[in-house]
Coordinates of C-alpha atoms in Angstrom, one line a residue:
E788 CA -22.5 9.2 22.9
K789 CA -20.3 10.2 20.0
M790 CA -17.4 10.1 22.4
N791 CA -18.3 6.5 23.4
S792 CA -18.5 5.4 19.8
A793 CA -15.1 7.0 19.1
M794 CA -13.6 5.1 22.1
S795 CA -15.1 1.8 21.0
E796 CA -13.5 2.3 17.6
E797 CA -10.1 2.9 19.0
P798 CA -8.8 -0.7 19.2
D799 CA -10.0 -1.1 15.7
A800 CA -8.1 1.9 14.5
L801 CA -4.9 0.7 16.2
S802 CA -5.3 -2.9 14.8
V803 CA -5.9 -1.6 11.3
V804 CA -3.0 0.8 11.3
N805 CA -0.7 -1.9 12.8
Q806 CA -1.6 -4.3 10.1
L807 CA -1.0 -1.7 7.4
R808 CA 2.4 -1.0 9.0
D809 CA 3.2 -4.7 9.0
L810 CA 2.2 -5.1 5.4
A811 CA 4.2 -2.0 4.4
A812 CA 7.3 -3.5 6.1
D813 CA 7.4 -6.0 3.3
P814 CA 9.0 -4.3 0.2
L815 CA 6.8 -6.6 -2.1
N816 CA 3.6 -4.9 -0.8
R817 CA 4.6 -1.3 -1.0
R818 CA 3.4 -0.4 -4.5
A819 CA 0.0 -2.2 -4.0
I820 CA -0.7 -0.3 -0.8
V821 CA -0.1 3.1 -2.4
Q822 CA -2.1 2.2 -5.5
D823 CA -5.1 1.1 -3.4
Q824 CA -7.9 3.7 -3.3
G825 CA -8.5 3.8 0.5
C826 CA -5.2 3.1 2.2
L827 CA -3.2 6.3 1.7
P828 CA -6.2 8.6 2.6
G829 CA -6.7 6.4 5.6
L830 CA -3.1 6.7 6.8
I831 CA -3.4 10.5 6.4
L832 CA -6.5 10.5 8.6
F833 CA -4.6 8.4 11.2
L834 CA -2.0 11.2 11.4
D835 CA -4.7 13.2 13.2
H836 CA -5.8 10.5 15.5
P837 CA -6.0 11.2 19.3
N838 CA -4.1 8.1 20.2
P839 CA -0.4 8.9 19.8
Q840 CA 0.4 5.2 19.2
V841 CA -1.9 5.2 16.1
V842 CA -0.1 8.3 14.8
H843 CA 3.3 6.8 15.3
S844 CA 2.3 3.5 13.7
A845 CA 0.8 5.4 10.7
L846 CA 4.1 7.3 10.3
L847 CA 6.1 4.0 10.3
A848 CA 3.8 2.7 7.6
L849 CA 4.4 5.9 5.5
R850 CA 8.1 5.7 6.1
Y851 CA 8.2 2.1 4.7
L852 CA 6.0 3.1 1.7
A853 CA 8.3 6.1 0.9
E854 CA 11.3 3.8 0.6
C855 CA 9.9 2.7 -2.7
R856 CA 11.0 5.4 -5.0
V857 CA 8.0 5.0 -7.5
N858 CA 5.6 5.7 -4.6
R859 CA 6.9 9.1 -3.7
E860 CA 5.2 11.4 -6.2
K861 CA 1.8 9.9 -5.6
M862 CA 2.3 10.0 -1.8
K863 CA 3.4 13.6 -2.0
S864 CA 0.4 14.7 -4.1
E865 CA -2.1 12.8 -2.1
L866 CA -4.7 15.3 -0.6
G867 CA -3.6 16.4 2.9
M868 CA -0.4 14.4 3.1
M869 CA 2.2 17.1 3.4
L870 CA -0.1 19.3 5.5
S871 CA -0.8 16.5 8.0
L872 CA 2.9 15.7 8.3
Q873 CA 3.6 19.4 9.0
N874 CA 0.8 19.4 11.6
V875 CA 2.4 16.5 13.4
I876 CA 5.8 18.2 13.4
Q877 CA 4.4 21.5 14.7
K878 CA 1.9 20.2 17.2
T879 CA 3.3 20.9 20.7
T880 CA 1.8 17.7 22.2
T881 CA 3.6 15.4 19.6
P882 CA 6.3 13.2 21.3
G883 CA 9.9 14.0 20.1
E884 CA 10.5 10.7 18.4
T885 CA 7.2 11.1 16.5
K886 CA 8.2 14.6 15.3
L887 CA 11.5 13.4 14.0
L888 CA 9.9 10.5 12.2
A889 CA 7.3 12.9 10.6
S890 CA 10.0 15.3 9.5
E891 CA 12.0 12.4 8.0
V892 CA 8.9 11.2 5.9
Y893 CA 8.3 14.9 4.9
D894 CA 11.9 15.2 3.8
I895 CA 11.8 12.1 1.6
L896 CA 8.6 13.1 -0.1
Q897 CA 9.5 16.8 -0.4
S898 CA 12.7 16.0 -2.2
S899 CA 11.2 13.3 -4.5
N900 CA 11.3 15.3 -7.7
M901 CA 14.4 17.5 -7.2
S902 CA 17.9 17.2 -8.6
D903 CA 20.4 15.8 -6.1
M904 CA 21.8 19.3 -5.3
D905 CA 18.4 20.9 -4.7
N906 CA 17.6 17.7 -2.7
V907 CA 20.5 18.2 -0.3
N908 CA 19.8 21.9 0.2
E909 CA 16.1 21.4 0.7
M910 CA 16.6 18.6 3.2
N911 CA 19.1 20.7 5.2
Y912 CA 16.6 23.5 5.3
R913 CA 13.8 21.2 6.4
R914 CA 16.0 19.7 9.1
R915 CA 16.9 23.1 10.4
K916 CA 13.2 24.0 10.5
A917 CA 12.4 20.7 12.2
Q918 CA 15.1 21.4 14.8
F919 CA 13.4 24.8 15.4
F920 CA 10.1 23.1 16.2
L921 CA 11.7 20.3 18.2
G922 CA 13.7 22.7 20.4
S923 CA 17.3 22.4 21.2
T924 CA 16.9 19.5 23.6
N925 CA 16.3 17.1 20.7
K926 CA 19.7 16.5 19.1
R927 CA 20.1 15.2 15.5
A928 CA 19.2 11.6 14.7
K929 CA 21.8 8.9 13.9
T930 CA 21.6 5.6 12.1
V931 CA 22.7 2.3 13.5
V932 CA 22.9 -0.9 11.4
L933 CA 22.3 -4.1 13.3
H934 CA 22.9 -7.7 12.3
I935 CA 20.4 -9.8 14.2
D936 CA 21.1 -13.5 14.7
G937 CA 17.7 -15.3 14.8
L938 CA 15.8 -12.7 12.7
D939 CA 14.5 -15.2 10.2
D940 CA 10.7 -15.0 10.1
S941 CA 7.8 -12.5 10.5
S942 CA 7.0 -13.5 14.1
R943 CA 10.7 -12.8 15.1
R944 CA 10.5 -9.5 13.2
N945 CA 7.4 -8.6 15.2
L946 CA 9.2 -9.5 18.5
C947 CA 12.1 -7.3 17.4
E948 CA 9.9 -4.4 16.5
E949 CA 8.0 -4.5 19.8
A950 CA 11.3 -4.5 21.7
L951 CA 12.6 -1.5 19.7
L952 CA 9.4 0.5 20.0
K953 CA 9.6 0.4 23.8
I954 CA 13.0 2.2 23.9
K955 CA 12.8 6.0 24.3
G956 CA 14.8 7.6 21.6
V957 CA 14.1 5.1 18.7
I958 CA 12.6 7.0 15.8
S959 CA 12.2 4.4 13.0
F960 CA 13.5 1.2 11.7
T961 CA 13.6 -0.9 8.5
F962 CA 14.1 -4.6 8.3
Q963 CA 16.2 -6.3 5.6
M964 CA 15.1 -9.8 6.3
A965 CA 17.1 -11.5 3.6
V966 CA 20.4 -10.5 5.3
Q967 CA 19.1 -10.5 8.9
R968 CA 19.6 -6.8 9.3
C969 CA 17.7 -3.9 10.9
V970 CA 18.6 -0.3 10.1
V971 CA 17.5 1.8 13.1
R972 CA 17.3 5.6 13.3
I973 CA 17.8 6.8 16.9
R974 CA 18.3 10.1 18.7
S975 CA 21.9 10.9 18.9
D976 CA 21.9 10.9 22.7
L977 CA 20.7 7.2 22.8
K978 CA 23.5 4.6 23.0
A979 CA 23.4 1.8 20.4
E980 CA 24.0 -0.7 23.3
A981 CA 20.5 0.0 24.4
L982 CA 19.2 -1.5 21.1
A983 CA 21.3 -4.7 21.7
T984 CA 19.9 -5.0 25.3
A985 CA 16.3 -4.7 24.0
I986 CA 16.9 -7.3 21.3
A987 CA 18.6 -9.7 23.8
S988 CA 15.5 -9.3 26.0
T989 CA 13.6 -11.3 23.4
K990 CA 15.7 -14.3 24.5
V991 CA 15.7 -15.7 20.9
M992 CA 17.8 -13.0 19.1
K993 CA 21.1 -11.3 19.5
A994 CA 22.4 -8.2 17.8
Q995 CA 25.8 -7.1 16.5
Q996 CA 26.6 -3.7 15.1
V997 CA 27.5 -3.5 11.4
V998 CA 30.3 -0.9 10.9
K999 CA 32.5 0.1 7.9
S1000 CA 36.3 -0.1 8.2
E1001 CA 38.5 2.7 6.7
S1002 CA 38.8 0.6 3.6
G1003 CA 35.0 0.5 3.2
E1004 CA 34.6 -3.1 4.2
E1005 CA 31.7 -4.1 6.5
M1006 CA 32.5 -5.7 9.8
L1007 CA 30.4 -7.1 12.6
V1008 CA 31.2 -5.7 16.0
P1009 CA 29.7 -7.6 19.1
F1010 CA 28.2 -5.4 21.8
Q1011 CA 29.4 -5.8 25.4
D1012 CA 27.5 -8.5 27.3
T1013 CA 26.7 -6.2 30.2
P1014 CA 23.1 -5.0 29.8
V1015 CA 22.5 -1.3 29.5
E1016 CA 19.8 0.5 31.5
V1017 CA 17.0 1.1 28.8
E1018 CA 14.7 4.1 29.3
Q1019 CA 11.2 2.9 28.5
N1020 CA 9.1 4.9 26.1
T1021 CA 6.5 6.7 28.3
D1022 CA 5.2 9.1 25.6
L1023 CA 3.5 6.3 23.7
P1024 CA 1.0 3.9 25.2
E1025 CA 2.1 0.2 25.2
Y1026 CA 0.9 -2.0 22.4
L1027 CA -2.2 -3.9 23.3
P1028 CA -1.3 -7.0 25.3
E1029 CA -1.3 -10.1 23.1
D1030 CA -4.4 -11.7 24.7
E1031 CA -6.5 -8.5 24.2
S1032 CA -5.2 -7.7 20.7
P1033 CA -7.9 -7.7 18.0
T1034 CA -5.1 -8.6 15.5
K1035 CA -4.2 -11.8 17.2
E1036 CA -6.4 -14.1 15.1
Q1037 CA -5.3 -12.4 11.9
D1038 CA -1.5 -12.6 12.5
K1039 CA -1.2 -15.7 10.4
A1040 CA -3.2 -14.2 7.6
V1041 CA -1.1 -11.0 7.6
S1042 CA 2.2 -12.9 7.4
R1043 CA 0.8 -14.9 4.5
V1044 CA -0.2 -11.7 2.8
G1045 CA 3.3 -10.4 3.4
S1046 CA 4.9 -13.2 1.5
H1047 CA 2.4 -13.2 -1.4
P1048 CA 2.0 -9.6 -2.7
E1049 CA -0.8 -10.5 -5.1
G1050 CA -2.9 -11.6 -2.1
A1051 CA -2.5 -8.2 -0.4
G1052 CA -5.4 -6.8 -2.5
S1053 CA -8.2 -8.5 -0.6
W1054 CA -6.8 -7.5 2.8
L1055 CA -6.3 -3.9 1.6
S1056 CA -9.9 -3.6 0.4
T1057 CA -11.0 -4.8 3.9
A1058 CA -8.8 -2.1 5.4
A1059 CA -10.1 0.5 3.0
N1060 CA -13.7 -0.6 3.9
F1061 CA -13.0 -0.1 7.6
L1062 CA -11.5 3.3 6.9
S1063 CA -14.4 4.5 4.8
R1064 CA -17.0 3.6 7.5
S1065 CA -14.8 4.7 10.3
F1066 CA -16.0 7.6 12.5
Y1067 CA -13.7 10.2 10.9
W1068 CA -15.4 10.3 7.6

């Protein structure tokens, strides 16, 4: 019976972690989420969830939160945070992209209170250690900056996010909505063209790559129009289809919260409420 109750909770867990991830994507919400009593402990619990999509989504939320420098010390000292990240990295069943994302979050938090030099040494050490756990088949990650025509509201961002999450080899991404950009971390063996193909598949957006010239100036480079074969992500279950998704009704509320940080509090307390009565506690 306990198994059944856990299974019936699963869509709830996924919808809560996805909403937290969407809120964390907006820089204006990041401090509020970390200050909230229940959200950080909840995200830590999600790192141990049996559904790999929940774990990946929780890591994306933490990656967004860690971008805000003032959050890092609190996140690092939160009970179980660093240990849970290590567990994700070391667990043999964790998909490769998820391991890389977890080690990236670990690196950022671990180096939060070091001098720049210690910082570099520590991150190199951590990366070597992560490589050891990941095995030699996973090459280093690389960063691709995309300029996305049509990326102008939260529903377009969600479309973009879903398209990117389906690509095997995508580790994490950050949106800079004001300048229509997306910074994507991918495995080094994935071609950047695959990202352009996925974004073009939304039919409403098109991507160009942002590169720096030798003089340091940024230039936009269009991708070839010929679509690249994109390997689908089989490690992670697909997102819930739109008509079954428990978050569908709340989408509008979430995007409103995203644009009014002071309104995030009420939604966060609802999330914390769910987390405190959830079957893990």
